[in-house]
Short mmCIF file of C-alpha atoms and ligand atoms in Angstrom, two decimals:
data_model
loop_
_atom_site.label_atom_id
_atom_site.label_comp_id
_atom_site.label_asym_id
_atom_site.label_seq_id
_atom_site.Cartn_x
_atom_site.Cartn_y
_atom_site.Cartn_z
CA MET A 276 0.05 0.06 0.03
CA ARG A 277 2.81 2.28 1.03
CA THR A 278 4.78 1.47 -2.14
CA MET A 279 1.73 1.97 -4.27
CA PHE A 280 1.19 5.42 -2.69
CA LYS A 281 4.79 6.30 -3.28
CA VAL A 282 4.47 5.27 -6.98
CA MET A 283 1.35 7.21 -7.34
CA ALA A 284 2.87 10.23 -5.72
CA LEU A 285 5.95 9.94 -7.87
CA ALA A 286 3.82 9.67 -11.01
CA ALA A 287 1.72 12.71 -9.98
CA SER A 288 4.80 14.78 -9.29
CA LEU A 289 6.42 13.69 -12.54
CA SER A 290 3.33 14.61 -14.60
CA ALA A 291 3.02 17.92 -12.71
CA SER A 292 6.68 18.76 -13.62
CA VAL A 293 6.32 17.55 -17.23
CA SER A 294 3.12 19.67 -17.61
CA THR A 295 4.86 22.56 -16.00
CA TYR A 296 7.67 22.34 -18.47
CA ALA A 297 5.27 21.79 -21.40
CA PHE A 298 2.83 24.55 -20.64
CA ALA A 299 4.46 27.21 -18.38
CA GLU A 300 5.53 29.74 -20.97
CA ASP A 301 7.67 32.65 -20.02
CA THR A 302 6.08 35.80 -21.14
CA VAL A 303 7.87 39.06 -22.06
CA GLU A 304 6.20 42.34 -22.61
CA VAL A 305 8.40 44.44 -24.69
CA LEU A 306 8.04 48.21 -25.20
CA HIS A 307 9.46 49.40 -28.59
CA TRP A 308 8.90 51.82 -31.41
CA TRP A 309 9.26 49.43 -34.37
CA THR A 310 6.01 50.06 -36.09
CA SER A 311 6.84 50.83 -39.80
CA GLY A 312 6.54 48.00 -42.32
CA GLY A 313 10.22 47.06 -42.22
CA GLU A 314 10.54 47.56 -38.52
CA ALA A 315 7.46 45.38 -37.78
CA ALA A 316 8.86 42.71 -40.07
CA ALA A 317 12.03 42.72 -37.96
CA VAL A 318 9.96 42.47 -34.71
CA GLY A 319 8.32 39.38 -36.32
CA VAL A 320 11.73 37.71 -36.60
CA LEU A 321 12.31 38.30 -32.91
CA LYS A 322 8.87 37.13 -31.87
CA ASP A 323 9.21 33.86 -33.78
CA ASP A 324 12.63 33.27 -32.46
CA LEU A 325 11.42 33.57 -28.88
CA GLN A 326 8.27 31.49 -29.47
CA LYS A 327 10.58 28.54 -30.54
CA GLN A 328 12.03 28.73 -27.05
CA GLY A 329 8.69 28.81 -25.30
CA VAL A 330 8.70 32.51 -24.65
CA SER A 331 5.67 34.34 -25.61
CA TRP A 332 5.78 37.98 -26.73
CA GLN A 333 3.50 40.62 -25.48
CA ASP A 334 3.69 43.55 -27.78
CA MET A 335 3.85 47.12 -26.46
CA PRO A 336 4.48 49.29 -29.54
CA VAL A 337 4.63 53.08 -29.32
CA ALA A 338 4.71 54.60 -32.75
CA GLY A 339 7.14 57.47 -33.46
CA GLY A 340 10.43 57.26 -35.25
CA GLY A 341 13.55 57.77 -33.29
CA GLY A 342 11.72 56.65 -30.15
CA GLU A 343 10.77 59.99 -28.27
CA ALA A 344 7.18 58.88 -27.79
CA ALA A 345 8.31 55.43 -26.66
CA ASN A 346 10.67 56.88 -24.11
CA THR A 347 7.87 59.03 -22.65
CA ALA A 348 5.61 55.98 -22.44
CA LEU A 349 8.29 53.91 -20.74
CA LYS A 350 8.88 56.70 -18.16
CA ALA A 351 5.18 56.83 -17.35
CA ARG A 352 5.10 52.98 -16.97
CA VAL A 353 8.08 52.98 -14.73
CA THR A 354 6.94 55.93 -12.60
CA SER A 355 3.52 54.26 -12.03
CA GLY A 356 5.20 51.11 -10.74
CA ASN A 357 4.23 49.05 -13.83
CA PRO A 358 7.35 48.66 -15.99
CA PRO A 359 7.38 46.41 -19.00
CA THR A 360 9.57 43.27 -18.92
CA ALA A 361 12.02 44.83 -21.43
CA ALA A 362 12.32 47.96 -23.50
CA GLN A 363 14.10 49.16 -26.59
CA LEU A 364 16.57 51.86 -25.66
CA LEU A 365 19.15 53.86 -27.43
CA GLY A 366 22.70 54.20 -25.74
CA MET A 367 22.21 57.41 -23.83
CA ALA A 368 18.89 56.10 -22.49
CA VAL A 369 20.63 52.90 -21.33
CA ASN A 370 23.07 55.14 -19.40
CA GLU A 371 20.27 57.16 -17.77
CA TRP A 372 18.27 54.08 -16.65
CA ALA A 373 21.40 52.42 -15.44
CA GLU A 374 22.23 55.39 -13.31
CA GLU A 375 18.78 55.10 -11.79
CA GLY A 376 19.74 51.60 -10.74
CA LEU A 377 16.68 50.16 -12.50
CA LEU A 378 18.20 47.83 -15.12
CA GLY A 379 18.45 44.08 -14.61
CA ASP A 380 21.96 42.56 -14.54
CA LEU A 381 22.68 40.32 -17.56
CA THR A 382 26.32 39.56 -16.75
CA SER A 383 25.62 35.86 -16.11
CA VAL A 384 24.12 35.53 -19.61
CA ALA A 385 26.95 37.60 -21.15
CA ASP A 386 29.67 35.49 -19.50
CA GLN A 387 28.04 32.22 -20.55
CA GLU A 388 27.66 33.34 -24.09
CA GLY A 389 30.96 35.28 -24.39
CA TRP A 390 29.56 38.63 -25.43
CA ASP A 391 32.63 40.45 -24.31
CA LYS A 392 34.76 39.07 -27.15
CA VAL A 393 32.35 39.85 -29.89
CA VAL A 394 30.84 43.28 -29.13
CA PRO A 395 32.76 46.43 -30.24
CA ASP A 396 34.08 48.60 -27.41
CA ALA A 397 31.99 51.62 -28.56
CA ILE A 398 28.90 49.70 -27.91
CA LYS A 399 30.04 48.11 -24.71
CA ALA A 400 30.66 51.58 -23.41
CA PHE A 401 26.80 51.93 -23.30
CA ALA A 402 25.89 48.36 -22.33
CA VAL A 403 28.22 47.74 -19.47
CA HIS A 404 28.01 49.83 -16.28
CA ASP A 405 30.42 49.22 -13.28
CA GLY A 406 31.46 45.97 -14.90
CA LYS A 407 27.91 44.67 -15.31
CA TRP A 408 26.06 44.07 -18.57
CA GLN A 409 22.80 46.01 -18.28
CA ALA A 410 21.54 45.93 -21.87
CA VAL A 411 21.85 43.66 -24.86
CA PRO A 412 22.67 45.22 -28.30
CA VAL A 413 20.46 44.13 -31.16
CA ASN A 414 22.21 45.82 -34.12
CA ILE A 415 24.39 48.53 -35.44
CA HIS A 416 22.66 51.21 -37.45
CA ARG A 417 24.41 53.82 -39.53
CA PRO A 418 22.46 57.07 -39.77
CA ASN A 419 24.81 58.83 -42.29
CA TRP A 420 23.49 57.31 -45.53
CA LEU A 421 22.13 58.98 -48.64
CA TRP A 422 19.53 56.77 -50.47
CA ILE A 423 19.12 57.38 -54.21
CA ASN A 424 16.47 56.27 -56.67
CA ALA A 425 18.81 54.79 -59.28
CA LYS A 426 16.35 55.27 -62.20
CA VAL A 427 15.76 58.94 -61.45
CA PHE A 428 19.46 59.52 -61.39
CA ALA A 429 20.12 57.53 -64.58
CA ASP A 430 17.30 59.17 -66.47
CA ASN A 431 18.70 62.63 -65.62
CA GLY A 432 22.36 61.71 -66.18
CA LEU A 433 23.27 62.30 -62.53
CA GLU A 434 26.04 60.78 -60.42
CA PRO A 435 25.75 60.24 -56.61
CA PRO A 436 27.16 63.42 -54.89
CA LYS A 437 30.22 63.05 -52.79
CA THR A 438 30.27 66.55 -51.18
CA TRP A 439 27.69 69.03 -50.13
CA ASP A 440 28.58 71.24 -53.09
CA GLU A 441 27.96 68.34 -55.55
CA PHE A 442 24.77 67.63 -53.69
CA ASN A 443 23.63 71.19 -54.26
CA VAL A 444 24.42 70.96 -57.97
CA VAL A 445 22.52 67.66 -58.34
CA ALA A 446 19.56 69.00 -56.35
CA ASP A 447 19.39 72.18 -58.35
CA LYS A 448 19.25 70.14 -61.58
CA LEU A 449 16.45 67.95 -60.24
CA LYS A 450 14.52 70.93 -58.94
CA GLU A 451 14.76 72.58 -62.40
CA LYS A 452 13.25 69.47 -63.94
CA GLY A 453 10.40 69.58 -61.44
CA ILE A 454 11.61 66.45 -59.47
CA VAL A 455 11.61 66.60 -55.70
CA PRO A 456 15.30 66.38 -54.90
CA LEU A 457 14.91 65.30 -51.18
CA ALA A 458 12.24 63.25 -49.49
CA HIS A 459 12.16 64.46 -45.88
CA GLY A 460 9.81 64.29 -42.91
CA GLY A 461 9.84 67.55 -40.85
CA GLN A 462 10.23 66.15 -37.36
CA PRO A 463 12.99 67.22 -34.96
CA TRP A 464 14.85 63.91 -35.02
CA GLN A 465 14.75 63.77 -38.78
CA ASP A 466 15.97 67.32 -39.13
CA THR A 467 18.81 66.50 -36.79
CA THR A 468 19.65 63.33 -38.64
CA ILE A 469 20.44 65.67 -41.59
CA PHE A 470 22.26 68.14 -39.27
CA ASP A 471 24.54 65.39 -38.07
CA ASP A 472 25.44 64.56 -41.69
CA VAL A 473 26.07 68.26 -42.45
CA VAL A 474 28.32 68.69 -39.37
CA VAL A 475 30.45 65.81 -40.42
CA GLY A 476 30.21 66.62 -44.17
CA ILE A 477 31.21 70.28 -43.81
CA GLY A 478 33.50 70.25 -40.85
CA GLY A 479 34.99 66.74 -40.89
CA PRO A 480 34.91 64.07 -38.22
CA GLU A 481 37.26 65.97 -35.88
CA PHE A 482 34.84 68.93 -35.94
CA TYR A 483 31.85 66.58 -35.16
CA LYS A 484 33.86 65.27 -32.17
CA LYS A 485 34.59 68.66 -30.83
CA ALA A 486 31.19 70.36 -31.51
CA ILE A 487 28.81 67.52 -30.83
CA LEU A 488 30.60 65.01 -28.62
CA GLU A 489 32.57 67.56 -26.49
CA LEU A 490 30.32 70.61 -26.92
CA ASP A 491 33.54 72.63 -27.24
CA GLU A 492 32.39 76.28 -27.35
CA SER A 493 34.90 77.47 -29.86
CA ALA A 494 33.72 74.74 -32.26
CA LEU A 495 30.06 75.49 -31.66
CA ASN A 496 30.68 79.15 -32.16
CA SER A 497 32.71 78.88 -35.34
CA ASP A 498 32.60 79.88 -38.99
CA THR A 499 32.26 76.23 -39.72
CA MET A 500 29.08 76.01 -37.67
CA VAL A 501 27.78 79.04 -39.71
CA LYS A 502 28.46 77.18 -42.95
CA VAL A 503 26.63 74.14 -41.43
CA PHE A 504 23.51 76.25 -41.00
CA ASP A 505 23.99 77.81 -44.50
CA GLN A 506 23.89 74.25 -45.91
CA MET A 507 20.82 73.35 -43.82
CA ARG A 508 19.02 76.43 -45.39
CA LYS A 509 20.01 75.19 -48.85
CA ILE A 510 18.53 71.73 -47.96
CA ARG A 511 15.28 73.31 -46.79
CA GLY A 512 14.90 74.46 -50.46
CA TYR A 513 15.11 70.95 -51.74
CA VAL A 514 12.24 69.37 -49.90
CA ASP A 515 8.60 69.31 -51.13
CA PRO A 516 5.90 71.62 -49.54
CA ASN A 517 4.24 68.74 -47.61
CA PHE A 518 7.36 67.71 -45.66
CA SER A 519 6.14 68.97 -42.30
CA GLY A 520 5.35 66.15 -39.86
CA ARG A 521 5.78 63.39 -42.36
CA ASP A 522 6.92 60.05 -40.97
CA TRP A 523 10.25 58.86 -42.16
CA ASN A 524 8.96 55.70 -43.75
CA LEU A 525 6.62 57.71 -45.94
CA ALA A 526 9.62 59.71 -47.13
CA THR A 527 11.46 56.52 -47.90
CA ALA A 528 8.45 55.40 -49.91
CA MET A 529 8.71 58.55 -52.03
CA VAL A 530 12.21 57.57 -52.98
CA ILE A 531 11.31 53.94 -53.66
CA LYS A 532 8.35 55.14 -55.98
CA GLY A 533 10.50 57.69 -57.68
CA GLU A 534 8.37 60.65 -56.35
CA ALA A 535 11.55 62.02 -54.90
CA ALA A 536 15.19 61.42 -55.86
CA MET A 537 16.98 61.04 -52.54
CA GLN A 538 16.65 60.67 -48.73
CA LEU A 539 19.13 61.32 -45.98
CA MET A 540 18.28 58.63 -43.45
CA GLY A 541 19.69 55.79 -41.40
CA ASP A 542 19.74 52.32 -42.70
CA TRP A 543 16.36 51.38 -41.20
CA ALA A 544 15.30 52.92 -44.51
CA LYS A 545 16.70 49.71 -46.04
CA GLY A 546 14.12 47.76 -44.10
CA GLU A 547 11.39 49.60 -45.99
CA ILE A 548 13.21 49.14 -49.39
CA VAL A 549 13.57 45.39 -48.81
CA LYS A 550 9.90 45.16 -47.60
CA ALA A 551 8.71 46.90 -50.79
CA GLY A 552 10.64 44.42 -52.91
CA ALA A 553 13.24 46.89 -54.21
CA LYS A 554 16.88 45.97 -54.30
CA PRO A 555 19.25 48.01 -52.13
CA GLY A 556 22.39 48.78 -54.15
CA THR A 557 20.55 48.21 -57.44
CA ASN A 558 17.18 50.06 -57.51
CA ILE A 559 18.01 52.17 -54.55
CA LEU A 560 21.59 53.15 -54.23
CA CYS A 561 23.32 53.66 -50.91
CA VAL A 562 26.19 56.08 -50.59
CA ALA A 563 27.66 57.79 -47.49
CA ALA A 564 25.95 61.09 -46.86
CA PRO A 565 27.85 63.85 -48.69
CA GLY A 566 31.33 64.47 -47.21
CA THR A 567 30.98 61.61 -44.67
CA GLU A 568 32.74 58.73 -46.37
CA GLY A 569 35.20 57.39 -43.82
CA THR A 570 33.04 58.41 -40.88
CA PHE A 571 30.67 55.95 -39.34
CA LEU A 572 28.05 57.60 -37.17
CA PHE A 573 26.35 54.81 -35.29
CA ASN A 574 23.36 54.02 -33.14
CA THR A 575 22.51 50.69 -31.52
CA ASP A 576 19.11 49.48 -30.38
CA PHE A 577 19.44 47.75 -27.04
CA PHE A 578 16.97 45.80 -24.97
CA ALA A 579 17.15 46.42 -21.26
CA MET A 580 15.31 44.51 -18.54
CA PHE A 581 13.19 46.23 -15.94
CA PRO A 582 12.32 44.94 -12.39
CA VAL A 583 9.08 43.08 -12.84
CA GLY A 584 9.54 40.20 -10.36
CA GLU A 585 11.82 37.15 -9.93
CA ASP A 586 9.39 34.88 -11.89
CA LYS A 587 10.07 37.00 -14.99
CA VAL A 588 13.91 36.87 -14.80
CA ALA A 589 14.16 33.48 -16.71
CA GLY A 590 12.12 34.97 -19.66
CA GLN A 591 14.31 38.13 -19.55
CA HIS A 592 17.50 36.02 -19.79
CA LYS A 593 16.03 34.00 -22.61
CA LEU A 594 15.27 37.14 -24.46
CA ALA A 595 18.79 38.46 -23.92
CA ALA A 596 20.52 35.23 -24.91
CA SER A 597 18.33 34.87 -27.96
CA VAL A 598 18.99 38.40 -29.14
CA MET A 599 22.72 37.92 -29.09
CA SER A 600 22.77 34.51 -30.79
CA PRO A 601 24.72 34.68 -34.08
CA SER A 602 21.76 33.13 -36.03
CA PHE A 603 19.32 35.60 -34.61
CA GLN A 604 21.70 38.56 -35.25
CA GLU A 605 21.90 37.46 -38.88
CA ALA A 606 18.17 36.83 -39.45
CA PHE A 607 17.04 40.00 -37.68
CA ASN A 608 19.52 42.38 -39.23
CA LEU A 609 18.86 41.12 -42.75
CA VAL A 610 15.29 42.50 -42.32
CA LYS A 611 16.00 45.50 -40.21
CA GLY A 612 18.50 47.13 -42.48
CA SER A 613 21.25 47.37 -39.84
CA ILE A 614 24.32 45.15 -39.34
CA PRO A 615 24.93 42.65 -36.47
CA ALA A 616 26.09 44.05 -33.13
CA ARG A 617 28.50 41.12 -32.91
CA THR A 618 31.58 41.17 -35.17
CA ASP A 619 31.75 37.40 -35.80
CA VAL A 620 28.63 37.12 -37.98
CA PRO A 621 29.66 36.52 -41.60
CA GLY A 622 28.44 39.10 -44.19
CA ASP A 623 27.79 36.86 -47.16
CA LYS A 624 23.98 36.78 -46.88
CA PHE A 625 23.81 40.59 -46.54
CA ASP A 626 23.13 43.02 -49.44
CA PRO A 627 26.00 45.36 -50.79
CA CYS A 628 24.85 48.22 -48.67
CA ALA A 629 25.21 46.18 -45.40
CA GLN A 630 28.46 44.77 -46.62
CA LYS A 631 29.72 48.31 -47.12
CA SER A 632 28.50 49.16 -43.73
CA MET A 633 30.47 46.24 -42.23
CA ALA A 634 33.66 47.21 -44.11
CA ASP A 635 33.20 50.92 -43.22
CA LEU A 636 32.67 50.14 -39.64
CA LYS A 637 35.93 48.22 -39.36
CA ALA A 638 37.81 51.06 -41.12
CA ALA A 639 36.17 53.67 -38.91
CA GLN A 640 37.08 51.72 -35.73
CA ALA A 641 40.66 51.63 -36.86
CA SER A 642 40.76 55.41 -37.70
CA GLY A 643 38.82 56.62 -34.68
CA THR A 644 35.81 57.80 -36.78
CA MET A 645 33.19 55.58 -35.45
CA MET A 646 31.17 58.12 -33.51
CA GLY A 647 27.84 58.15 -31.68
CA SER A 648 24.90 59.79 -33.48
CA LEU A 649 23.38 62.86 -31.85
CA ALA A 650 20.04 62.47 -33.51
CA HIS A 651 19.88 58.79 -32.41
CA GLY A 652 20.81 59.05 -28.82
CA HIS A 653 24.47 58.11 -28.79
CA ALA A 654 26.18 61.47 -28.33
CA GLU A 655 24.53 63.60 -25.68
CA PRO A 656 22.08 63.04 -22.75
CA ALA A 657 18.45 63.73 -23.55
CA ALA A 658 18.31 67.27 -22.27
CA ILE A 659 21.17 68.44 -24.42
CA GLN A 660 19.99 66.49 -27.47
CA ARG A 661 16.61 68.03 -27.13
CA ALA A 662 18.22 71.49 -26.79
CA ILE A 663 20.01 71.00 -30.12
CA PHE A 664 16.87 69.44 -31.77
CA ASP A 665 14.91 72.66 -30.89
CA VAL A 666 17.41 75.01 -32.48
CA VAL A 667 17.92 72.87 -35.65
CA THR A 668 14.21 72.47 -36.18
CA GLN A 669 13.46 76.12 -35.41
CA HIS A 670 16.10 77.27 -37.96
CA PHE A 671 14.83 74.72 -40.57
CA ASN A 672 11.27 76.10 -40.31
CA SER A 673 11.98 79.82 -40.27
CA ASP A 674 14.08 82.33 -41.89
CA MET A 675 16.53 82.55 -38.94
CA SER A 676 20.06 83.51 -40.15
CA SER A 677 22.89 81.11 -39.74
CA LYS A 678 24.56 83.56 -37.31
CA ASP A 679 21.49 83.68 -35.18
CA ALA A 680 21.14 79.95 -35.21
CA VAL A 681 24.78 79.53 -33.93
CA ALA A 682 23.99 82.01 -31.11
CA ALA A 683 20.75 80.13 -30.29
CA LEU A 684 22.63 76.82 -30.34
CA ILE A 685 25.23 77.99 -27.85
CA ASN A 686 22.47 79.48 -25.60
CA SER A 687 20.29 76.43 -25.72
CA VAL A 688 23.16 73.98 -25.06
CA ASN A 689 24.40 76.02 -22.15
CA SER A 690 21.11 76.27 -20.52
CA ALA A 691 20.55 72.47 -20.85
CA LYS A 692 23.92 71.58 -19.32
C1 GAL B 128 16.17 54.71 -34.55
C2 GAL B 128 16.24 53.26 -34.22
C3 GAL B 128 16.07 52.46 -35.40
C4 GAL B 128 14.83 52.87 -36.24
C5 GAL B 128 14.67 54.38 -36.29
C6 GAL B 128 13.34 54.87 -36.85
O1 GAL B 128 16.41 55.61 -33.49
O2 GAL B 128 17.53 53.02 -33.73
O3 GAL B 128 15.93 51.10 -34.97
O4 GAL B 128 13.73 52.27 -35.77
O5 GAL B 128 14.86 55.06 -35.13
O6 GAL B 128 12.32 54.46 -36.03
#
């Protein structure tokens, strides 16, 4: 009788543990801003990957390119004591949340999977705090690209511009023919994506470093910065009348359809190009933004884990390990438009634009010209970033002179410090 009882008890406990194993899914609720066609396709890759490991994905999308709205939503969730399991963050936001002491420690996963050996130092600088991994990098995006409709250029006998002067010549020719030279969405982060390109393209990488990364007052208050705003004024003349407030992916669609000739945008635009069935490097050409060849501005999307209870940690760790696996990094970045955040993923399956990105990244790492993007949260803390956004956007949408813009820039930066 006793033995019988023991056998039954054992059987019951076995079946309980089997069913726990079979049915207890880890659930992760992930807050992110990947809502455009290409971005959503990339989220699909992540969702599927996790599902295979028994982790179910609860979607918390907050629309808005560049992530400002998502950051506001995240702050509201955390402040009200209801954080998501994980959130998409750009580098400076990782720093800010890590300083608050709110991010989960992923060091055990990182050690087990050897992240340290494969992630570039510039990215580790944002992910690792006090020796602890506090965020997992999904990708490396390059914001300083110029996307070109190849047919529009060929039909008009144009060559991709290599400098801002060449850009102006090409854009004037297109404008004369009644073609919109530049597809643009008038939103502060998009205006500043262009501003970053112009700062590097007119001033060079050393100037970007001084003015943007170091906020050196003599660089901010220089003739070069006046020229940067002169070029921004020129660019304002090359966008169509309906640019204001337009989402970035709609601007990309204009280039894909040939309704505009070019777009200055990060390589998430390539996600849209691929999704639309166009070929990057063939139908839509990719060249470094004018004057920025040799410089790799970068931004990385990280996932960071928030304190949602011990029972959720297993799911958080599975998400982190999954994101950094070489097979996921390949599959995801093929769709997203970026390149893997780990340097040991082969490039053979990637398109020519991504392959150029990989090669340019290596060269820029060697020459010290891999630098964080201001527009995409890898150069300055949010307050200073926003102070610069304000001036760039105000100048773009008014007839403010370049000299006044420089004075406003210095004022705005100083009061945000
Ligand atoms: C960037 C982000 C990219 C892309 C883009 C537009 O800041 O790093 O992943 O989504 O915004 O939304």
